[in-house]
Coordinates of C-alpha atoms in Angstrom, one line a residue:
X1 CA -92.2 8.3 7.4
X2 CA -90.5 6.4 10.1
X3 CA -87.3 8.0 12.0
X4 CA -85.8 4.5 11.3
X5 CA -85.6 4.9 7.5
X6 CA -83.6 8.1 6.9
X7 CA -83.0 6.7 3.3
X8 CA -85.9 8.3 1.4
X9 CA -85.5 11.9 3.0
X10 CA -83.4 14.9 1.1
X11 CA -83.6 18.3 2.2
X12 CA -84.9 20.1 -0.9
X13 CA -82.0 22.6 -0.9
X14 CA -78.9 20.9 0.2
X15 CA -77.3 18.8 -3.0
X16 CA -75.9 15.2 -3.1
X17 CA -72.6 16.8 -4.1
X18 CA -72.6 19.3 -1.3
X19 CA -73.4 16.3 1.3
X20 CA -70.3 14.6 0.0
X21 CA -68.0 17.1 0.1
X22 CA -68.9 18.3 3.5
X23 CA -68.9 14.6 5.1
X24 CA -65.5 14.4 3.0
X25 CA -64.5 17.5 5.2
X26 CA -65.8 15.8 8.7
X27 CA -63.3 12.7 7.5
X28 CA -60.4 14.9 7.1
X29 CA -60.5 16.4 10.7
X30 CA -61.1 12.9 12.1
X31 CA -57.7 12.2 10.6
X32 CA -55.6 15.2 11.5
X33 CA -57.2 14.5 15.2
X34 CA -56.2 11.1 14.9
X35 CA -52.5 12.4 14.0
X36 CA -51.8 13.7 18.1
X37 CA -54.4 11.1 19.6
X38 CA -54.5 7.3 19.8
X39 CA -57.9 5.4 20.0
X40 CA -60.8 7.4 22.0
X41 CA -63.0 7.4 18.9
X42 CA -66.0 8.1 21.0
X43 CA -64.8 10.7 22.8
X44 CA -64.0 12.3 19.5
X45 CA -66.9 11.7 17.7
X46 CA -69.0 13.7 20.8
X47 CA -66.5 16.2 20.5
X48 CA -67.6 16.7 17.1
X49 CA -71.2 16.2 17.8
X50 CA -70.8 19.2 20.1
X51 CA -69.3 20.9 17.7
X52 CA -71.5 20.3 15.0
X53 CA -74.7 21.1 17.2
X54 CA -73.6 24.3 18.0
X55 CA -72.8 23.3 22.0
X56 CA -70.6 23.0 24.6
X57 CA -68.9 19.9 25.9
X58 CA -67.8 19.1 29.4
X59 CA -64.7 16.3 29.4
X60 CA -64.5 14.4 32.8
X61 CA -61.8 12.0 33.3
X62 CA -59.1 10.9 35.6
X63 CA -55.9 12.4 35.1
X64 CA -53.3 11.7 32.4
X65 CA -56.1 10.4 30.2
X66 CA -55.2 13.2 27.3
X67 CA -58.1 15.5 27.6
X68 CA -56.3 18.8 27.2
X69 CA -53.9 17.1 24.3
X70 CA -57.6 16.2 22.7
X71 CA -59.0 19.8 22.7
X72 CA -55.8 21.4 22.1
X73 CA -55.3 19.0 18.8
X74 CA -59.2 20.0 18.0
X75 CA -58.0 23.8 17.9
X76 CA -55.1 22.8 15.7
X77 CA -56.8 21.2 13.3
X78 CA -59.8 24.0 13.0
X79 CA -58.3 27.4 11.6
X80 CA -60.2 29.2 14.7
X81 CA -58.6 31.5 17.5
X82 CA -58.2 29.0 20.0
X83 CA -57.1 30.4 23.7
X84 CA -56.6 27.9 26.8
X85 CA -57.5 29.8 30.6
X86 CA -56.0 26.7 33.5
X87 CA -58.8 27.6 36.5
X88 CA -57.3 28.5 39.8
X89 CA -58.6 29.0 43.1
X90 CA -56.9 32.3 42.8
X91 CA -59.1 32.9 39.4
X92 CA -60.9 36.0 39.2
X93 CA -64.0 36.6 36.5
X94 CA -62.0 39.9 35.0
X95 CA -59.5 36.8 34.3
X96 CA -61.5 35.5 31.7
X97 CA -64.1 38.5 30.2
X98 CA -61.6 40.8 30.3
X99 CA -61.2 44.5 32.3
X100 CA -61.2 48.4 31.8
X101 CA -58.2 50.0 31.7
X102 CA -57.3 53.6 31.6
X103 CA -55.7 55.5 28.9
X104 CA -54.5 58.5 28.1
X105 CA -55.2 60.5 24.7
X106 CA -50.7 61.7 24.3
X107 CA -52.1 64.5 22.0
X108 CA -55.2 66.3 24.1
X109 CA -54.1 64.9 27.3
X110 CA -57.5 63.5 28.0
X111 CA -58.0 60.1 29.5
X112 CA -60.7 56.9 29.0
X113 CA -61.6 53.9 29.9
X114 CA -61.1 51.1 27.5
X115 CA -62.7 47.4 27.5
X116 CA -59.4 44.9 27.1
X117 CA -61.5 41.7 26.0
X118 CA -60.3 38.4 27.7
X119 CA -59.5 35.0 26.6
X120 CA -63.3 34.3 26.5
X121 CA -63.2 36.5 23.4
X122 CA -61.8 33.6 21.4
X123 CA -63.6 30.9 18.8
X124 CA -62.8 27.6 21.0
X125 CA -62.0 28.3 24.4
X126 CA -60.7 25.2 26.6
X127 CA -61.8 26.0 30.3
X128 CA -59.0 23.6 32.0
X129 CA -59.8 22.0 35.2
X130 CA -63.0 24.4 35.6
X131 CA -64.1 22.9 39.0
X132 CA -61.0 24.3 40.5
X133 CA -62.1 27.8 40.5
X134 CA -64.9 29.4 42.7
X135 CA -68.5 29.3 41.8
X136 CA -68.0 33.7 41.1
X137 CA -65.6 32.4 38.4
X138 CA -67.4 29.5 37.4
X139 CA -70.6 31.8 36.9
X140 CA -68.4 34.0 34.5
X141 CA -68.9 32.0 32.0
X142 CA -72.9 31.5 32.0
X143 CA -73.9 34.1 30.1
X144 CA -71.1 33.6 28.0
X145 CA -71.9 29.9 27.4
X146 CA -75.6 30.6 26.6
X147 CA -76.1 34.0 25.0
X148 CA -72.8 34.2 23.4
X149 CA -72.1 37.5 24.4
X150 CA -70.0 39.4 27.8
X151 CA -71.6 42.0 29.8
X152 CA -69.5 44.5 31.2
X153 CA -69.8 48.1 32.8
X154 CA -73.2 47.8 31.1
X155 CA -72.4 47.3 27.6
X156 CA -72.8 44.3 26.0
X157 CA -70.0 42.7 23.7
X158 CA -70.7 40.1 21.7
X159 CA -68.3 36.6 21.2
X160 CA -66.9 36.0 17.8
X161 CA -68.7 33.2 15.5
X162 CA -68.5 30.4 16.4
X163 CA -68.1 29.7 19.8
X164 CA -67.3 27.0 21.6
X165 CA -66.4 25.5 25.4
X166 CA -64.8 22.5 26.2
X167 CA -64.4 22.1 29.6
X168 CA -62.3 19.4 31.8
X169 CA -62.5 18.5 35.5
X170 CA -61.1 15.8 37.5
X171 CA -63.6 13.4 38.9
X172 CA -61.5 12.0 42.0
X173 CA -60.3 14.7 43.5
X174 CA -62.6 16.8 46.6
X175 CA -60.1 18.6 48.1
X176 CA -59.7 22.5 46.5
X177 CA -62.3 22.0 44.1
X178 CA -65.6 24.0 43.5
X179 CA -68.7 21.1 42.0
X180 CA -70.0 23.2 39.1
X181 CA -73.5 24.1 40.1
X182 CA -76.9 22.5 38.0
X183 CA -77.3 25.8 36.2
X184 CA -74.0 26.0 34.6
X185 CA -74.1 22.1 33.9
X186 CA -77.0 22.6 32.1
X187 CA -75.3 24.4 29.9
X188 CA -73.0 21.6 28.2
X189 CA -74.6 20.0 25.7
X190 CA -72.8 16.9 26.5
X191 CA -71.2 15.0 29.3
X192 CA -68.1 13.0 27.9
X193 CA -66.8 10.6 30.0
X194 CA -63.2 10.3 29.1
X195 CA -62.2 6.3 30.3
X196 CA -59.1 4.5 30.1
X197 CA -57.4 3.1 26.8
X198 CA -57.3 -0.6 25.8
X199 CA -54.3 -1.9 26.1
X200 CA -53.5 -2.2 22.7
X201 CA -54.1 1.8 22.7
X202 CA -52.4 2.5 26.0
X203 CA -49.1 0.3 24.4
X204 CA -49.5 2.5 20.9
X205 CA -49.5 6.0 23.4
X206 CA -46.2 4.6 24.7
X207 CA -45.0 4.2 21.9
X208 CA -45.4 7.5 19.7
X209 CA -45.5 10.2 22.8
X210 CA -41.9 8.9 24.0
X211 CA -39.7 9.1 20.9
X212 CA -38.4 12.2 18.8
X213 CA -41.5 12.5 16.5
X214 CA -43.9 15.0 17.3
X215 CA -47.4 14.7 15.6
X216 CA -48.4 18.2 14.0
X217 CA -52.0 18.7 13.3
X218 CA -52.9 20.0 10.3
X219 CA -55.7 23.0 9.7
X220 CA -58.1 21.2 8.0
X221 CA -61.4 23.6 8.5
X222 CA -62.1 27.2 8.3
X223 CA -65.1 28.6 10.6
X224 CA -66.9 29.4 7.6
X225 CA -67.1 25.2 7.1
X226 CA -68.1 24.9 10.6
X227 CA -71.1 27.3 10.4
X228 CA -72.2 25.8 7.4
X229 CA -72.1 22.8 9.0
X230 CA -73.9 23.5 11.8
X231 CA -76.5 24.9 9.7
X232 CA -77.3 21.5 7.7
X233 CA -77.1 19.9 11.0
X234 CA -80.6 21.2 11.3
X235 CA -81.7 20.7 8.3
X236 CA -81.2 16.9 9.1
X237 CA -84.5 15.2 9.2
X238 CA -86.1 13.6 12.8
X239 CA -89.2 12.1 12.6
X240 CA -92.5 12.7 14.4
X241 CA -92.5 9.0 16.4
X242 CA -88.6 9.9 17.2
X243 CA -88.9 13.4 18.6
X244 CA -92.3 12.2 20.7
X245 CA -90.0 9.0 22.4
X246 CA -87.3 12.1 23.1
X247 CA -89.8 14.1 24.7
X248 CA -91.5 11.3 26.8
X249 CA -87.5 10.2 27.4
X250 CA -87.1 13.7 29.2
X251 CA -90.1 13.7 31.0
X252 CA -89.5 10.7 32.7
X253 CA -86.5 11.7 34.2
X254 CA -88.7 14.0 36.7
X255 CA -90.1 12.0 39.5
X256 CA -94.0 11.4 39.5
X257 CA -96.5 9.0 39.6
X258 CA -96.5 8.2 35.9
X259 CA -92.6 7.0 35.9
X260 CA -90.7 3.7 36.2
X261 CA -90.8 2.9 40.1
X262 CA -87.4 3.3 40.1
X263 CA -86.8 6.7 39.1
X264 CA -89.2 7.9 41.8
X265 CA -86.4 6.2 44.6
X266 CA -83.4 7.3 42.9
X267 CA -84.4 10.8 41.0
X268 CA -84.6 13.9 43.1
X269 CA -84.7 16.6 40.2
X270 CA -85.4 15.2 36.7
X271 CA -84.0 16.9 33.4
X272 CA -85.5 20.5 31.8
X273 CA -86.5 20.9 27.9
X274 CA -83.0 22.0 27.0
X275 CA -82.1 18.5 27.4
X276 CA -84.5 17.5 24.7
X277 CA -83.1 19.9 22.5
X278 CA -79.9 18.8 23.3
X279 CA -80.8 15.6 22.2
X280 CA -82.5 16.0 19.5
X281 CA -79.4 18.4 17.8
X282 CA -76.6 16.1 19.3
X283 CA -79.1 13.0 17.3
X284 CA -79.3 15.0 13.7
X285 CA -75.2 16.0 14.3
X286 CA -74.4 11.6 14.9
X287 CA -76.3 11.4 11.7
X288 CA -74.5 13.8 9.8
X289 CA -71.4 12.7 11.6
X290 CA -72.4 9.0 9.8
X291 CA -73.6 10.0 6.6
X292 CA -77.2 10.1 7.1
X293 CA -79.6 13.1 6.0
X294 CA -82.1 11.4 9.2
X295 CA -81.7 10.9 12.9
X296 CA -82.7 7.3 14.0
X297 CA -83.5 5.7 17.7
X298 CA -79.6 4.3 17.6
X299 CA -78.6 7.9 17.5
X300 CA -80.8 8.5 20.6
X301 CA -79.7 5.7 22.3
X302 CA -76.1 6.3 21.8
X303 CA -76.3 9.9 23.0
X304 CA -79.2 9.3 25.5
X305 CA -76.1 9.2 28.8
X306 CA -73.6 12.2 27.6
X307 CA -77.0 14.4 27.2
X308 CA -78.9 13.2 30.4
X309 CA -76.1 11.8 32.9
X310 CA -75.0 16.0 34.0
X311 CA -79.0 17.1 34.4
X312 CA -80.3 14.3 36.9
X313 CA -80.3 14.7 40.2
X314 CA -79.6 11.9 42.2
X315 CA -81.2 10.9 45.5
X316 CA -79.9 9.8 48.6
X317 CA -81.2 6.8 48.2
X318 CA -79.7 5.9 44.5
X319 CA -76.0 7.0 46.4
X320 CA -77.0 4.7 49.4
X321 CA -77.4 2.1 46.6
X322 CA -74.1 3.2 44.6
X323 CA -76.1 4.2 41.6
X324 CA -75.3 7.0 38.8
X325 CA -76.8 9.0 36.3
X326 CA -76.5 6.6 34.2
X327 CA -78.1 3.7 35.9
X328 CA -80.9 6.4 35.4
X329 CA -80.5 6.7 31.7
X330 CA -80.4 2.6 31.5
X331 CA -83.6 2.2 33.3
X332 CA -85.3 5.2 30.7
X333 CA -84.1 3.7 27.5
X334 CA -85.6 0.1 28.6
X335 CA -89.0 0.9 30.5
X336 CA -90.1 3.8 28.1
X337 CA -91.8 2.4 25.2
X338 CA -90.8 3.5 21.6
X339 CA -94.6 4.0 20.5
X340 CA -97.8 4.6 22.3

């Protein structure tokens, strides 16, 4: 069957009615988002991709775009523990896992260590402004981010169900910040790039953030929706022809003689296999996300940048030439053929 023609393809034990119900779900919580945030439905909808795939997302935008107003609305509206840490220079790891403190027993007299746990130890944890901290800080969160569970004075503790980072950093600013090193930004499942509103938008922001209403958010999902979710997520169907033009998508991105000539000049270090997975999750969540039981090349394309722009290295020569990640992405999606 083609990946084009999702139509024709039920999983055998997920129901119509369940299907409904759970895309009616994914409807609400656009809504309550859409109470404390005007426009950005992109941004939104990879928010929820990340969410739905079971990753972590990595907002980068100017500021005063609403990024933390996005993710703190996101926590609102999902009845999870939701715990915000703003990175510092002055940030210390024990900030964020957590530390050992002593106490003392008041009826033997006898004293103990005892493991406080730290925000990390949350559901949705929004890492504010994470390139502001130093790489010790910033490499905190790594096995956190990809094991889902803290090590510390050699026991391991493990992060509550589900778990998920969203991450801001300013793109402008060089002075007192700390670039997030490849191993960490591997990590993210996507790359969101957070843009200016339309004007239309940007006059509508005016408008409601400046008078005496305040939008409330309403819980609209338990974690218990959420895991399910994320469950039929991969029970979403992706063809054969589909997952072979992701994997040949991927391998392009790493310099060799078998490439488009211009990812040899502008590619120094090309993209690992956890960027196919990444893409092939985010691809089954977008269908989900748009009532489809089947992932489809539009899904690839659309998610092809916020998956691949944060795991290609650039060259000197593509900076020399003023090009980005995403130039990168552009070339892939037009010089690698579909089928073979």
């Amino acid at each position: 069957m083609s990946a084009d023609t999702p139509s024709s393809f039920r999983p055998a034990d997920v129901s119509e009615a369940g299907i409904q119900s759970r895309l009616a779900q994914i409807g609400t919580l656009r809504a309550a988002i859409a109470q404390a945030i005007v426009g950005q439905e992109a941004v939104v909808e990879q928010l929820l991709i990340g969410l739905l795939a079971g990753g972590h997302c990595l907002l980068e935008g100017v500021p005063g775009l609403g990024k933390t107003l996005l993710v703190r609305s996101l926590g609102q509206a999902l009845d999870l523990q939701f715990r915000r840490v703003q990175f510092t220079p002055d940030l210390m790891p024990s900030d964020i896992l957590g530390t050992e403190i002593l106490e003392e027993d008041h009826g033997t007299g006898r004293r103990h260590f005892k493991f406080q746990p730290g925000p990390i130890f949350t559901n949705l944890l929004l890492a504010d402004e994470l390139n502001r901290t130093p790489p010790k800080t910033q490499a905190a969160l790594l096995e956190a981010m990809q094991e889902r569970t803290v090590s510390y004075a050699g026991v391991t503790q493990a992060l509550p169900a589900p778990f998920f980072v969203l991450a801001t950093q300013n793109p402008i600013e060089q002075a007192g910040t700390y670039p997030l090193p490849e191993a960490q930004l591997d990590r993210f499942l996507l790359h969101v790039r957070v843009d200016y509103p339309d004007e239309v938008e940007e006059r509508d922001i005016l408008a409601q953030t400046t008078g005496t209403h305040v939008a409330a958010v309403p819980r609209v999902m338990s974690g218990a929706d959420i895991t399910e979710l994320q469950a039929l997520v991969r029970q979403i169907h992706l063809g054969d022809d589909l997952l072979a033009w992701i994997t040949r998508l991927v391998r392009a991105t790493r310099p060799g003689d078998d490439v488009p000539a211009d990812i040899r000049q502008w590619v120094k270090w090309g993209a690992g296999p956890r960027a196919g997975q990444s893409l092939v999750l985010a691809a089954k969540a977008r269908a989900l996300l748009h009532g489809r039981l089947a992932a489809t090349r539009e899904d690839v394309v659309t998610l092809a940048a916020p998956v691949l722009r944060h795991r290609i290295l650039l060259s000197f020569a593509a900076e020399a030439e003023l090009k980005t990640t995403d130039d990168v992405v552009a070339v892939l999606l037009r010089s690698v053929p579909f089928t073979v």
